[in-house]
Structures are given as structure tokens and as C-alpha cells.
Amino acid sequence: MLDVVIMAAGLGTRMKSRTAKVLHAVGGRPLVAHVVRAAAAIGADRLVTVVGHQAESVEAAVRRAAEGAGIRSIHFALQAEQFGTGHAVQQAAGYLEGDTVLVLSGDVPMLEATTLRALVDCHALETNAATLLSVRLADPAGYGRIVRSASGSFERIVEHRDATEAERSIDEINAGIYAFDRAKLLPALGRLSTGNDQGEYYLTDVLGMLVADGDRVGVVCHGDAAELAGINTRRELAETEARLKLRTLGRLMDSGVTIVDPLTTYVDDTVTVGRDTVLHPGTVLSGDSVVGEGCEIGPNAQLVDARLADDVHVRAMSVVEKASIAAGGRIGPFARIRPGTELGAGVHIGNFVEVKNSVLGAGAKANHLTYLGDAEVGANSNIGAGTVTCNYDGKNKHRTTIGERVYIGSDTMLVAPVTVGDGAKTGAGSVVTKDVEPDTLVVGVPARVVPKPNS
Ligand code: UD1
Ligand code: CA
């Protein structure tokens, strides 16, 4: 059983913000959500988050991320006043059940599951009472330093503010990420005191206590300092955004995605993109978007929670949000596909076309200047330029149903609720207020049936 504690009660004064630090976003998600994801990825059974500042909002963000990542046992420990990291973990103690407890900070969004795995594996292999991650920094100012004995074994951590000049010259720092044997952690937490410069209960003192008691404490010195950097300022937030982005784009390129200009392309690490897809400059892919193989996106296109099958083109200046596009779809340039829309195979949506909460069958086309809202369009129907589904009567929204192989003439107004049968046609400029039978032609304002010459 692996329990994970995330310390996330602090305000983060150096952010100069009304919003708690762990709620600030990088890569489209709150800092703490990234940490939750890493915890889930190594198979955390139980998550205990210590909350304080804006507890409700932090709880909501953590719950959302944890549920999304499949963590089943989710708990929150309130630390109403923040008396230090040791005090934070004391609040979580009552919720812990596992043999091993992983303690993380909520402000380390680049943290990768493989790093946590290495920490937990080393902890188990060496049967340590505690194991911590360290990194060497060119500028270690501000961090807790790792003090080692003459033989090189871990002795204790000293915080920068409490350190001597000699200790401040140590470049190996505590990353603030630990694995503890629960049976060793809990009694040590109870023995913490506040005899330090900040008058706080330091979690870091637990490690020195364990060594003094003759218990084993291991250190895993990690090579990538940037991955373990905690965010404290808005500058660091922006730097991390850039790094996180390049890491995500790098992974995509390694997996066979072409990114024409990584500098202007933004992809959240929650997005998946298939091989041989090309992302043109200015493309932004966010949320739970899934893009298939051989697609072309952009330049300057945006996908939010969009699902694209293979061989879909979303051309310049187009936006697709909470919608799905089947294989071979051609969207834009200058198109807007809004939530609830499902476009069938080979659908064409052209410039200045807005589609909202509508289902279009395979091969349907709306190539110019059209609004389709709350509509159903059958396969292979053609929607002429300037068509509007008048779906709103000032009070309620109504649906428009268009059959298969329908030809909607330019500038047709479809006053919903209305149904146009399979194979029907509307003349240019028609205002359709009544249902249209299959295979008939209607024209005019309001639209009337034009009898067939032979009937
Ligand atoms: C801590 C470590 C330091 C380490 C550094 C790495 C201690 C005493 N020091 O210092 O050795 O080098 O992290 O980044 O642990 N928090 C609470 N409740 C509290 C205090 C903090 O939940 O009462 C949370 C914060 O919200 C934050 C995390 O714990 O997410 C770390 O706290 P922070 O104040 O940033 O610790 P540092 O001073 O950076
Ligand atoms: Ca910190």
C-alpha cells in the first residue's frame, strides 16, 4: 500500500497573488493537478492533501485531477494555520494507512512518475526508514542543504536560514520529496519542535532525528534539477510553462508528430496526437483533446477537448471545442465548431461557418457563411452559402432536422422546429417555416412547394 501526502496549504506569498500558489496554472492545469497526476501514475492507493489557504478551491482542483487519474481513496486534511511542513504532515497522519508514505509538495509540476518510482524502489530496496530526493544546484540559495558525514552518508538537512556559512556552501539541496516508512515517520513527527529561525515545525528535522536514532535514511541524487524545481514566483511560473511545453512537444516529435514551429505551438500534456500529424505555427491544443494520425492543424488553430479521427484538416484560424470530427473532415479556414457537435466522415465545413450542438452525416458540406445550431444534417447534404438555422425564438431553442442528400439553397432561413425530408431542395432566399416533404422543392417567403412539372 502506497499513501501519498501532498502539502498544499501555503499561500505562496512570493506569487503576490490573491490565489493560492498551487492553483496557478501551467500547461493548462493547476500546479497541484500535475503533482496529483504523477502520484496516480506510480499507483498511489490513497491520496491525502493538506489544505489551508483557499481550502475549498484547492480541494476541488485536487479532487478533479485525482478522480480523472483514477485514484480511488481521496482525503483532505485541514491545516487551518500553517506552522510548517512538519505540522502539515502531522495533520495528514490520521488518514495514513499504508506501509510507505510518499510526501510531495503541491508546487512541483514538472515532477515525473519515473522519478517517484526510482525513489520508492530505492526506499524499498535499501529498507530505509526514509529516503529523499536531492539535486545539485549552481545557486542553492534558499533551499535546505544536505549535510553529510565525513564518510559521505546522510546526516541531516539544514534550512538556508538556519545554516552556517560553511553549510551554505553545500550545493546539494533537499528537493522536498520523500518516501517514509509510516511506522518511523509518525513517532518522529510527534517529537518535532520549533527551535529554528522561522519558529516552524520542519518536516526536514524528521530525517536528522531518524539518523540520530540509528535508522537508515537514503538519498537519491537526481540529475534533472529543473524537474524538481518548486515554483515560488510568477517568473518561475512562466519559465516552467516554457519548459513543460518543450518537454511535451519533444515527446510528440519523438513519437512521430511534425511541429513546424515549437516556439509558437502550445500543447497541454493531457493531449494525445497521432503519427504524421502536422501542427502548423500558432496552434494551441488543450484539455483532453485527441488528434488522430495524418491530421493537419493550423496555422493559428485552436482545439479544446476536441476529438479528431485520422486525416482531418483544421485549417487556419479555426476553433474546435468539445466536438468530434470523423476521418477525412475538412474544417476552415475561419470556422468555429462549438460544443456538442459531431461531424461524420469527410464532412466539409468552410469559411465563416459556425456549427453548434449539431450532428452532420458523412459527406455533408457547409462551405460558406452559415450557422448550424441544434441541427441534424443527413449524409451527403449540401448547405448553401448564408444558410441559418433559426433555432432560437427568443425563449426556447428548437431543433432543425435535415435529411440525406438535401440541397439547401443559398440564404435559406430554416425556422426551427422544422424538418426537411431526404432529397428535398430549398430555393435561394427561402424562409422555411413548415416541414418539407422528401424529394420536394420549396421556394419563397414563407417557402411553398413548387409542383413537379410532370405531376
Ligand atoms: C522546503 C524544505 C526545504 C526544501 C524545499 C524544496 C522544509 C522545512 N524545508 O522549503 O528543505 O529545500 O522545500 O522546495 O520543509 N506547506 C504547507 N503547510 C505549511 C508549510 C508549507 O502545506 O505549514 C506546503 C506549501 O504550501 C508548499 C510546501 O509545503 O507546497 C513546501 O513549503 P514551502 O514553504 O515552499 O517550503 P520551502 O521553504 O520551500
Ligand atoms: Ca518552496
GROMACS .gro file of C-alpha atoms and ligand atoms in nm:
model
  495
    1MET     CA    1   0.000   0.000   0.000
    2LEU     CA    2   0.135   0.336  -0.103
    3ASP     CA    3  -0.005   0.651   0.054
    4VAL     CA    4   0.076   0.991  -0.092
    5VAL     CA    5   0.062   1.316   0.102
    6ILE     CA    6   0.063   1.642  -0.093
    7MET     CA    7   0.140   1.953   0.110
    8ALA     CA    8  -0.066   2.234  -0.040
    9ALA     CA    9  -0.179   2.455   0.246
   10GLY     CA   10   0.051   2.752   0.191
   11LEU     CA   11  -0.049   3.076   0.021
   12GLY     CA   12   0.278   3.123  -0.165
   13THR     CA   13   0.346   3.482  -0.063
   14ARG     CA   14   0.605   3.539  -0.334
   15MET     CA   15   0.344   3.489  -0.607
   16LYS     CA   16   0.192   3.824  -0.496
   17SER     CA   17  -0.150   3.682  -0.565
   18ARG     CA   18  -0.494   3.651  -0.411
   19THR     CA   19  -0.498   3.297  -0.550
   20ALA     CA   20  -0.324   3.017  -0.360
   21LYS     CA   21   0.000   2.922  -0.534
   22VAL     CA   22  -0.093   2.561  -0.618
   23LEU     CA   23  -0.399   2.686  -0.810
   24HIS     CA   24  -0.192   2.887  -1.057
   25ALA     CA   25  -0.180   2.703  -1.386
   26VAL     CA   26   0.091   2.573  -1.614
   27GLY     CA   27   0.021   2.360  -1.918
   28GLY     CA   28  -0.348   2.443  -1.883
   29ARG     CA   29  -0.390   2.289  -1.535
   30PRO     CA   30  -0.330   2.397  -1.175
   31LEU     CA   31   0.018   2.321  -1.039
   32VAL     CA   32  -0.122   2.074  -0.788
   33ALA     CA   33  -0.305   1.881  -1.063
   34HIS     CA   34   0.030   1.791  -1.221
   35VAL     CA   35   0.155   1.654  -0.890
   36VAL     CA   36  -0.165   1.450  -0.846
   37ARG     CA   37  -0.114   1.304  -1.192
   38ALA     CA   38   0.241   1.196  -1.110
   39ALA     CA   39   0.116   1.035  -0.787
   40ALA     CA   40  -0.156   0.850  -0.976
   41ALA     CA   41   0.092   0.733  -1.240
   42ILE     CA   42   0.301   0.544  -0.983
   43GLY     CA   43  -0.009   0.373  -0.847
   44ALA     CA   44  -0.089   0.568  -0.529
   45ASP     CA   45  -0.366   0.386  -0.342
   46ARG     CA   46  -0.454   0.672  -0.115
   47LEU     CA   47  -0.409   1.045  -0.154
   48VAL     CA   48  -0.413   1.284   0.141
   49THR     CA   49  -0.384   1.652   0.052
   50VAL     CA   50  -0.308   1.903   0.323
   51VAL     CA   51  -0.513   2.215   0.252
   52GLY     CA   52  -0.532   2.554   0.423
   53HIS     CA   53  -0.535   2.868   0.209
   54GLN     CA   54  -0.845   2.857  -0.016
   55ALA     CA   55  -0.904   2.504   0.105
   56GLU     CA   56  -1.226   2.461  -0.090
   57SER     CA   57  -1.081   2.560  -0.426
   58VAL     CA   58  -0.767   2.355  -0.373
   59GLU     CA   59  -0.983   2.058  -0.271
   60ALA     CA   60  -1.191   2.091  -0.586
   61ALA     CA   61  -0.882   2.107  -0.808
   62VAL     CA   62  -0.724   1.806  -0.639
   63ARG     CA   63  -1.045   1.603  -0.644
   64ARG     CA   64  -1.096   1.670  -1.013
   65ALA     CA   65  -0.740   1.569  -1.102
   66ALA     CA   66  -0.740   1.266  -0.871
   67GLU     CA   67  -1.074   1.133  -0.995
   68GLY     CA   68  -0.968   1.193  -1.354
   69ALA     CA   69  -0.649   0.997  -1.292
   70GLY     CA   70  -0.833   0.709  -1.124
   71ILE     CA   71  -0.722   0.749  -0.761
   72ARG     CA   72  -1.000   0.594  -0.553
   73SER     CA   73  -0.917   0.692  -0.197
   74ILE     CA   74  -0.906   1.073  -0.178
   75HIS     CA   75  -0.878   1.260   0.154
   76PHE     CA   76  -0.819   1.614   0.273
   77ALA     CA   77  -0.655   1.725   0.596
   78LEU     CA   78  -0.718   2.082   0.701
   79GLN     CA   79  -0.422   2.281   0.825
   80ALA     CA   80  -0.608   2.597   0.922
   81GLU     CA   81  -0.289   2.777   1.023
   82GLN     CA   82   0.042   2.690   0.863
   83PHE     CA   83   0.307   2.611   1.120
   84GLY     CA   84   0.548   2.445   0.876
   85THR     CA   85   0.591   2.133   0.664
   86GLY     CA   86   0.623   1.906   0.970
   87HIS     CA   87   0.297   2.046   1.104
   88ALA     CA   88   0.138   1.990   0.762
   89VAL     CA   89   0.223   1.620   0.763
   90GLN     CA   90   0.106   1.593   1.126
   91GLN     CA   91  -0.242   1.696   1.006
   92ALA     CA   92  -0.236   1.415   0.748
   93ALA     CA   93  -0.115   1.147   0.992
   94GLY     CA   94  -0.461   1.029   1.094
   95TYR     CA   95  -0.551   0.944   0.734
   96LEU     CA   96  -0.246   0.729   0.663
   97GLU     CA   97  -0.271   0.352   0.642
   98GLY     CA   98  -0.002   0.228   0.405
   99ASP     CA   99   0.343   0.098   0.500
  100THR     CA  100   0.509   0.355   0.278
  101VAL     CA  101   0.417   0.723   0.270
  102LEU     CA  102   0.533   0.945  -0.011
  103VAL     CA  103   0.537   1.316   0.078
  104LEU     CA  104   0.525   1.571  -0.205
  105SER     CA  105   0.478   1.945  -0.239
  106GLY     CA  106   0.195   2.080  -0.448
  107ASP     CA  107   0.416   2.328  -0.634
  108VAL     CA  108   0.640   2.092  -0.834
  109PRO     CA  109   0.454   2.045  -1.163
  110MET     CA  110   0.738   1.902  -1.374
  111LEU     CA  111   0.776   1.605  -1.138
  112GLU     CA  112   0.766   1.278  -1.333
  113ALA     CA  113   0.630   0.945  -1.219
  114THR     CA  114   0.954   0.769  -1.321
  115THR     CA  115   1.142   0.983  -1.067
  116LEU     CA  116   0.896   0.892  -0.790
  117ARG     CA  117   0.921   0.527  -0.893
  118ALA     CA  118   1.302   0.540  -0.858
  119LEU     CA  119   1.263   0.697  -0.512
  120VAL     CA  120   1.011   0.438  -0.391
  121ASP     CA  121   1.214   0.149  -0.537
  122CYS     CA  122   1.534   0.268  -0.369
  123HIS     CA  123   1.343   0.313  -0.042
  124ALA     CA  124   1.220  -0.047  -0.055
  125LEU     CA  125   1.546  -0.198  -0.179
  126GLU     CA  126   1.755  -0.036   0.094
  127THR     CA  127   1.482  -0.094   0.358
  128ASN     CA  128   1.523   0.266   0.468
  129ALA     CA  129   1.323   0.444   0.735
  130ALA     CA  130   1.318   0.740   0.496
  131THR     CA  131   1.454   0.822   0.151
  132LEU     CA  132   1.468   1.167  -0.004
  133LEU     CA  133   1.541   1.323  -0.340
  134SER     CA  134   1.826   1.571  -0.368
  135VAL     CA  135   1.969   1.776  -0.655
  136ARG     CA  136   2.285   1.979  -0.703
  137LEU     CA  137   2.228   2.343  -0.787
  138ALA     CA  138   2.470   2.608  -0.912
  139ASP     CA  139   2.274   2.852  -0.695
  140PRO     CA  140   2.139   2.665  -0.391
  141ALA     CA  141   2.033   2.982  -0.203
  142GLY     CA  142   1.704   2.948  -0.020
  143TYR     CA  143   1.690   2.569  -0.015
  144GLY     CA  144   1.754   2.318   0.262
  145ARG     CA  145   2.108   2.175   0.234
  146ILE     CA  146   2.201   1.808   0.263
  147VAL     CA  147   2.461   1.771   0.537
  148ARG     CA  148   2.668   1.453   0.500
  149SER     CA  149   2.919   1.286   0.734
  150ALA     CA  150   3.290   1.254   0.658
  151SER     CA  151   3.216   0.914   0.505
  152GLY     CA  152   2.952   1.071   0.281
  153SER     CA  153   2.641   0.927   0.446
  154PHE     CA  154   2.334   1.144   0.503
  155GLU     CA  155   2.330   1.319   0.839
  156ARG     CA  156   2.059   1.588   0.838
  157ILE     CA  157   1.904   1.878   0.646
  158VAL     CA  158   1.969   2.234   0.743
  159GLU     CA  159   1.745   2.511   0.611
  160HIS     CA  160   1.919   2.802   0.442
  161ARG     CA  161   1.808   3.046   0.712
  162ASP     CA  162   1.946   2.823   0.987
  163ALA     CA  163   2.268   2.728   0.807
  164THR     CA  164   2.623   2.837   0.887
  165GLU     CA  165   2.842   2.992   0.616
  166ALA     CA  166   3.013   2.655   0.567
  167GLU     CA  167   2.678   2.476   0.535
  168ARG     CA  168   2.556   2.737   0.287
  169SER     CA  169   2.842   2.642   0.055
  170ILE     CA  170   2.687   2.293   0.014
  171ASP     CA  171   2.538   2.270  -0.335
  172GLU     CA  172   2.330   1.954  -0.277
  173ILE     CA  173   1.979   2.057  -0.176
  174ASN     CA  174   1.665   1.888  -0.048
  175ALA     CA  175   1.404   1.870  -0.324
  176GLY     CA  176   1.125   1.834  -0.066
  177ILE     CA  177   1.014   1.491  -0.193
  178TYR     CA  178   1.036   1.199   0.046
  179ALA     CA  179   0.941   0.835   0.097
  180PHE     CA  180   0.886   0.738   0.462
  181ASP     CA  181   0.827   0.416   0.646
  182ARG     CA  182   0.499   0.513   0.818
  183ALA     CA  183   0.591   0.335   1.141
  184LYS     CA  184   0.906   0.551   1.164
  185LEU     CA  185   0.751   0.875   1.043
  186LEU     CA  186   0.462   0.908   1.288
  187PRO     CA  187   0.653   0.892   1.617
  188ALA     CA  188   0.920   1.128   1.480
  189LEU     CA  189   0.655   1.383   1.377
  190GLY     CA  190   0.537   1.390   1.737
  191ARG     CA  191   0.885   1.484   1.854
  192LEU     CA  192   0.932   1.787   1.628
  193SER     CA  193   0.992   2.124   1.786
  194THR     CA  194   1.007   2.482   1.661
  195GLY     CA  195   1.362   2.572   1.760
  196ASN     CA  196   1.456   2.730   1.428
  197ASP     CA  197   1.473   3.071   1.263
  198GLN     CA  198   1.111   3.056   1.139
  199GLY     CA  199   0.966   2.905   1.459
  200GLU     CA  200   0.804   2.631   1.248
  201TYR     CA  201   0.778   2.254   1.266
  202TYR     CA  202   1.016   2.137   0.992
  203LEU     CA  203   0.947   1.804   0.824
  204THR     CA  204   1.315   1.806   0.732
  205ASP     CA  205   1.407   1.761   1.101
  206VAL     CA  206   1.246   1.416   1.094
  207LEU     CA  207   1.527   1.289   0.871
  208GLY     CA  208   1.802   1.404   1.109
  209MET     CA  209   1.611   1.251   1.402
  210LEU     CA  210   1.590   0.915   1.228
  211VAL     CA  211   1.966   0.913   1.160
  212ALA     CA  212   2.032   1.007   1.523
  213ASP     CA  213   1.811   0.713   1.627
  214GLY     CA  214   2.028   0.481   1.417
  215ASP     CA  215   1.770   0.437   1.140
  216ARG     CA  216   1.865   0.424   0.773
  217VAL     CA  217   1.799   0.733   0.562
  218GLY     CA  218   1.880   0.716   0.190
  219VAL     CA  219   1.931   0.994  -0.062
  220VAL     CA  220   1.859   0.966  -0.434
  221CYS     CA  221   2.051   1.244  -0.607
  222HIS     CA  222   1.852   1.338  -0.914
  223GLY     CA  223   2.020   1.468  -1.230
  224ASP     CA  224   1.749   1.700  -1.357
  225ALA     CA  225   1.714   2.000  -1.127
  226ALA     CA  226   1.451   2.168  -1.345
  227GLU     CA  227   1.214   1.874  -1.299
  228LEU     CA  228   1.216   1.913  -0.922
  229ALA     CA  229   1.204   2.291  -0.907
  230GLY     CA  230   0.926   2.421  -0.686
  231ILE     CA  231   0.752   2.728  -0.823
  232ASN     CA  232   0.765   3.030  -0.595
  233THR     CA  233   0.728   3.333  -0.825
  234ARG     CA  234   0.547   3.436  -1.142
  235ARG     CA  235   0.880   3.439  -1.324
  236GLU     CA  236   0.930   3.075  -1.231
  237LEU     CA  237   0.573   3.005  -1.339
  238ALA     CA  238   0.645   3.139  -1.689
  239GLU     CA  239   0.980   2.960  -1.710
  240THR     CA  240   0.812   2.635  -1.612
  241GLU     CA  241   0.537   2.687  -1.868
  242ALA     CA  242   0.803   2.712  -2.139
  243ARG     CA  243   0.995   2.408  -2.015
  244LEU     CA  244   0.686   2.196  -1.968
  245LYS     CA  245   0.572   2.288  -2.317
  246LEU     CA  246   0.905   2.196  -2.479
  247ARG     CA  247   0.902   1.865  -2.292
  248THR     CA  248   0.552   1.786  -2.419
  249LEU     CA  249   0.635   1.893  -2.776
  250GLY     CA  250   0.959   1.692  -2.760
  251ARG     CA  251   0.766   1.379  -2.668
  252LEU     CA  252   0.523   1.436  -2.953
  253MET     CA  253   0.804   1.486  -3.204
  254ASP     CA  254   0.975   1.170  -3.076
  255SER     CA  255   0.652   0.981  -3.135
  256GLY     CA  256   0.622   1.098  -3.497
  257VAL     CA  257   0.437   1.431  -3.491
  258THR     CA  258   0.571   1.719  -3.703
  259ILE     CA  259   0.577   2.053  -3.521
  260VAL     CA  260   0.672   2.321  -3.769
  261ASP     CA  261   0.747   2.588  -3.508
  262PRO     CA  262   0.777   2.466  -3.148
  263LEU     CA  263   0.814   2.824  -3.026
  264THR     CA  264   0.460   2.921  -3.121
  265THR     CA  265   0.289   2.585  -3.071
  266TYR     CA  266   0.120   2.504  -2.739
  267VAL     CA  267   0.006   2.154  -2.646
  268ASP     CA  268  -0.108   2.052  -2.297
  269ASP     CA  269   0.047   1.730  -2.170
  270THR     CA  270  -0.304   1.584  -2.144
  271VAL     CA  271  -0.345   1.592  -2.525
  272THR     CA  272  -0.262   1.296  -2.750
  273VAL     CA  273  -0.159   1.338  -3.114
  274GLY     CA  274  -0.114   1.058  -3.369
  275ARG     CA  275   0.183   0.998  -3.602
  276ASP     CA  276   0.236   1.202  -3.915
  277THR     CA  277   0.009   1.476  -3.793
  278VAL     CA  278   0.147   1.821  -3.870
  279LEU     CA  279   0.100   2.110  -3.626
  280HIS     CA  280   0.149   2.444  -3.802
  281PRO     CA  281   0.264   2.761  -3.624
  282GLY     CA  282   0.030   2.923  -3.373
  283THR     CA  283  -0.158   2.603  -3.296
  284VAL     CA  284  -0.296   2.555  -2.944
  285LEU     CA  285  -0.421   2.211  -2.837
  286SER     CA  286  -0.563   2.189  -2.488
  287GLY     CA  287  -0.762   1.987  -2.238
  288ASP     CA  288  -0.847   1.629  -2.326
  289SER     CA  289  -0.809   1.676  -2.700
  290VAL     CA  290  -0.728   1.364  -2.900
  291VAL     CA  291  -0.592   1.405  -3.253
  292GLY     CA  292  -0.557   1.107  -3.488
  293GLU     CA  293  -0.288   1.023  -3.742
  294GLY     CA  294  -0.211   1.221  -4.055
  295CYS     CA  295  -0.402   1.532  -3.949
  296GLU     CA  296  -0.306   1.892  -4.028
  297ILE     CA  297  -0.381   2.162  -3.774
  298GLY     CA  298  -0.331   2.534  -3.822
  299PRO     CA  299  -0.169   2.771  -3.868
  300ASN     CA  300  -0.332   2.954  -3.577
  301ALA     CA  301  -0.596   2.694  -3.495
  302GLN     CA  302  -0.726   2.601  -3.151
  303LEU     CA  303  -0.861   2.268  -3.023
  304VAL     CA  304  -1.019   2.244  -2.677
  305ASP     CA  305  -1.131   1.897  -2.562
  306ALA     CA  306  -1.171   1.808  -2.931
  307ARG     CA  307  -1.163   1.460  -3.078
  308LEU     CA  308  -1.025   1.429  -3.430
  309ALA     CA  309  -1.006   1.096  -3.614
  310ASP     CA  310  -0.736   1.032  -3.877
  311ASP     CA  311  -0.671   1.257  -4.178
  312VAL     CA  312  -0.865   1.558  -4.050
  313HIS     CA  313  -0.759   1.909  -4.153
  314VAL     CA  314  -0.839   2.201  -3.926
  315ARG     CA  315  -0.718   2.497  -4.127
  316ALA     CA  316  -0.607   2.848  -4.035
  317MET     CA  317  -0.796   3.050  -3.775
  318SER     CA  318  -1.040   2.773  -3.685
  319VAL     CA  319  -1.158   2.674  -3.337
  320VAL     CA  320  -1.294   2.333  -3.235
  321GLU     CA  321  -1.428   2.294  -2.882
  322LYS     CA  322  -1.581   1.983  -2.718
  323ALA     CA  323  -1.667   1.838  -3.058
  324SER     CA  324  -1.571   1.533  -3.261
  325ILE     CA  325  -1.465   1.514  -3.625
  326ALA     CA  326  -1.459   1.181  -3.808
  327ALA     CA  327  -1.191   1.075  -4.057
  328GLY     CA  328  -1.126   1.295  -4.357
  329GLY     CA  329  -1.303   1.604  -4.220
  330ARG     CA  330  -1.202   1.940  -4.370
  331ILE     CA  331  -1.258   2.238  -4.140
  332GLY     CA  332  -1.195   2.605  -4.214
  333PRO     CA  333  -1.016   2.828  -4.272
  334PHE     CA  334  -1.209   3.060  -4.036
  335ALA     CA  335  -1.454   2.801  -3.899
  336ARG     CA  336  -1.592   2.758  -3.549
  337ILE     CA  337  -1.705   2.418  -3.426
  338ARG     CA  338  -1.875   2.451  -3.089
  339PRO     CA  339  -1.961   2.205  -2.808
  340GLY     CA  340  -2.184   1.910  -2.876
  341THR     CA  341  -2.105   1.888  -3.246
  342GLU     CA  342  -2.032   1.557  -3.419
  343LEU     CA  343  -1.910   1.571  -3.777
  344GLY     CA  344  -1.922   1.250  -3.983
  345ALA     CA  345  -1.658   1.114  -4.218
  346GLY     CA  346  -1.546   1.352  -4.490
  347VAL     CA  347  -1.757   1.645  -4.374
  348HIS     CA  348  -1.654   1.984  -4.515
  349ILE     CA  349  -1.702   2.298  -4.308
  350GLY     CA  350  -1.576   2.609  -4.483
  351ASN     CA  351  -1.503   2.970  -4.402
  352PHE     CA  352  -1.721   3.169  -4.166
  353VAL     CA  353  -1.931   2.869  -4.073
  354GLU     CA  354  -2.037   2.818  -3.710
  355VAL     CA  355  -2.168   2.478  -3.601
  356LYS     CA  356  -2.310   2.430  -3.252
  357ASN     CA  357  -2.456   2.117  -3.091
  358SER     CA  358  -2.523   1.963  -3.430
  359VAL     CA  359  -2.470   1.625  -3.592
  360LEU     CA  360  -2.364   1.613  -3.958
  361GLY     CA  361  -2.368   1.284  -4.151
  362ALA     CA  362  -2.086   1.156  -4.369
  363GLY     CA  363  -2.005   1.371  -4.669
  364ALA     CA  364  -2.225   1.664  -4.564
  365LYS     CA  365  -2.096   2.009  -4.665
  366ALA     CA  366  -2.145   2.361  -4.538
  367ASN     CA  367  -1.880   2.557  -4.718
  368HIS     CA  368  -1.960   2.924  -4.670
  369LEU     CA  369  -2.108   3.174  -4.423
  370THR     CA  370  -2.351   2.950  -4.236
  371TYR     CA  371  -2.490   2.898  -3.886
  372LEU     CA  372  -2.595   2.546  -3.794
  373GLY     CA  373  -2.722   2.526  -3.435
  374ASP     CA  374  -2.913   2.239  -3.273
  375ALA     CA  375  -2.935   2.076  -3.613
  376GLU     CA  376  -2.911   1.733  -3.763
  377VAL     CA  377  -2.790   1.710  -4.120
  378GLY     CA  378  -2.806   1.378  -4.307
  379ALA     CA  379  -2.529   1.226  -4.515
  380ASN     CA  380  -2.424   1.399  -4.837
  381SER     CA  381  -2.646   1.701  -4.790
  382ASN     CA  382  -2.522   2.038  -4.909
  383ILE     CA  383  -2.587   2.353  -4.711
  384GLY     CA  384  -2.568   2.663  -4.933
  385ALA     CA  385  -2.391   2.987  -4.850
  386GLY     CA  386  -2.561   3.209  -4.596
  387THR     CA  387  -2.792   2.941  -4.452
  388VAL     CA  388  -2.913   2.997  -4.096
  389THR     CA  389  -3.091   2.754  -3.866
  390CYS     CA  390  -3.310   2.998  -3.673
  391ASN     CA  391  -3.301   2.787  -3.357
  392TYR     CA  392  -3.399   3.048  -3.101
  393ASP     CA  393  -3.744   3.205  -3.079
  394GLY     CA  394  -3.646   3.443  -2.803
  395LYS     CA  395  -3.744   3.197  -2.530
  396ASN     CA  396  -3.651   2.846  -2.631
  397LYS     CA  397  -3.407   2.662  -2.855
  398HIS     CA  398  -3.554   2.435  -3.124
  399ARG     CA  399  -3.403   2.168  -3.347
  400THR     CA  400  -3.369   2.160  -3.722
  401THR     CA  401  -3.366   1.819  -3.890
  402ILE     CA  402  -3.232   1.794  -4.243
  403GLY     CA  403  -3.239   1.454  -4.418
  404GLU     CA  404  -2.989   1.293  -4.652
  405ARG     CA  405  -2.895   1.429  -4.996
  406VAL     CA  406  -3.078   1.753  -4.922
  407TYR     CA  407  -2.983   2.067  -5.114
  408ILE     CA  408  -3.032   2.383  -4.909
  409GLY     CA  409  -3.015   2.683  -5.141
  410SER     CA  410  -2.810   2.990  -5.061
  411ASP     CA  411  -2.950   3.224  -4.797
  412THR     CA  412  -3.215   2.980  -4.671
  413MET     CA  413  -3.359   3.052  -4.325
  414LEU     CA  414  -3.474   2.733  -4.152
  415VAL     CA  415  -3.716   2.842  -3.877
  416ALA     CA  416  -3.697   2.569  -3.614
  417PRO     CA  417  -3.853   2.340  -3.516
  418VAL     CA  418  -3.854   2.224  -3.876
  419THR     CA  419  -3.775   1.909  -4.075
  420VAL     CA  420  -3.655   1.888  -4.434
  421GLY     CA  421  -3.702   1.540  -4.583
  422ASP     CA  422  -3.444   1.332  -4.773
  423GLY     CA  423  -3.365   1.455  -5.122
  424ALA     CA  424  -3.557   1.783  -5.081
  425LYS     CA  425  -3.437   2.123  -5.208
  426THR     CA  426  -3.489   2.481  -5.099
  427GLY     CA  427  -3.460   2.774  -5.335
  428ALA     CA  428  -3.222   3.063  -5.276
  429GLY     CA  429  -3.357   3.306  -5.018
  430SER     CA  430  -3.632   3.073  -4.890
  431VAL     CA  431  -3.767   3.112  -4.540
  432VAL     CA  432  -3.873   2.762  -4.440
  433THR     CA  433  -4.135   2.772  -4.164
  434LYS     CA  434  -4.304   2.433  -4.220
  435ASP     CA  435  -4.175   2.080  -4.265
  436VAL     CA  436  -4.065   1.992  -4.618
  437GLU     CA  437  -4.161   1.652  -4.761
  438PRO     CA  438  -3.885   1.432  -4.909
  439ASP     CA  439  -3.788   1.498  -5.273
  440THR     CA  440  -3.982   1.825  -5.299
  441LEU     CA  441  -3.866   2.175  -5.386
  442VAL     CA  442  -3.976   2.470  -5.176
  443VAL     CA  443  -3.913   2.839  -5.254
  444GLY     CA  444  -4.014   3.181  -5.131
  445VAL     CA  445  -4.106   3.363  -4.813
  446PRO     CA  446  -4.260   3.173  -4.644
  447ALA     CA  447  -4.142   2.876  -4.851
  448ARG     CA  448  -4.408   2.689  -5.055
  449VAL     CA  449  -4.385   2.370  -5.256
  450VAL     CA  450  -4.314   2.408  -5.625
  451PRO     CA  451  -4.511   2.133  -5.804
  452LYS     CA  452  -4.306   1.898  -6.021
  453PRO     CA  453  -4.360   1.964  -6.399
  454ASN     CA  454  -4.497   1.612  -6.471
  455SER     CA  455  -4.728   1.574  -6.171
  456UD1     C1  456   1.103   2.320   0.178
  456UD1     C2  457   1.205   2.242   0.261
  456UD1     C3  458   1.346   2.266   0.203
  456UD1     C4  459   1.350   2.230   0.057
  456UD1     C5  460   1.240   2.300  -0.019
  456UD1     C6  461   1.232   2.243  -0.159
  456UD1     C7  462   1.118   2.240   0.490
  456UD1     C8  463   1.131   2.295   0.626
  456UD1     N1  464   1.202   2.286   0.401
  456UD1     O1  465   1.130   2.457   0.197
  456UD1     O2  466   1.441   2.189   0.275
  456UD1     O3  467   1.476   2.261   0.004
  456UD1     O4  468   1.110   2.279   0.043
  456UD1     O5  469   1.142   2.317  -0.238
  456UD1     O6  470   1.034   2.153   0.466
  456UD1     N2  471   0.321   2.385   0.328
  456UD1     C9  472   0.207   2.352   0.396
  456UD1     N3  473   0.193   2.390   0.526
  456UD1    C10  474   0.289   2.459   0.590
  456UD1    C11  475   0.407   2.493   0.519
  456UD1    C12  476   0.421   2.454   0.389
  456UD1     O7  477   0.118   2.288   0.341
  456UD1     O8  478   0.269   2.489   0.708
  456UD1    C13  479   0.334   2.344   0.188
  456UD1    C14  480   0.345   2.461   0.095
  456UD1     O9  481   0.216   2.501   0.051
  456UD1    C15  482   0.429   2.405  -0.019
  456UD1    C16  483   0.515   2.301   0.050
  456UD1    O10  484   0.452   2.271   0.174
  456UD1    O11  485   0.350   2.340  -0.118
  456UD1    C17  486   0.658   2.349   0.074
  456UD1    O12  487   0.652   2.462   0.158
  456UD1     P1  488   0.750   2.585   0.136
  456UD1    O13  489   0.715   2.690   0.233
  456UD1    O14  490   0.753   2.623  -0.008
  456UD1    O15  491   0.890   2.520   0.179
  456UD1     P2  492   1.031   2.576   0.147
  456UD1    O16  493   1.060   2.692   0.235
  456UD1    O17  494   1.046   2.595   0.002
  457CA      CA  495   0.906   2.602  -0.187
   0.00000   0.00000   0.00000
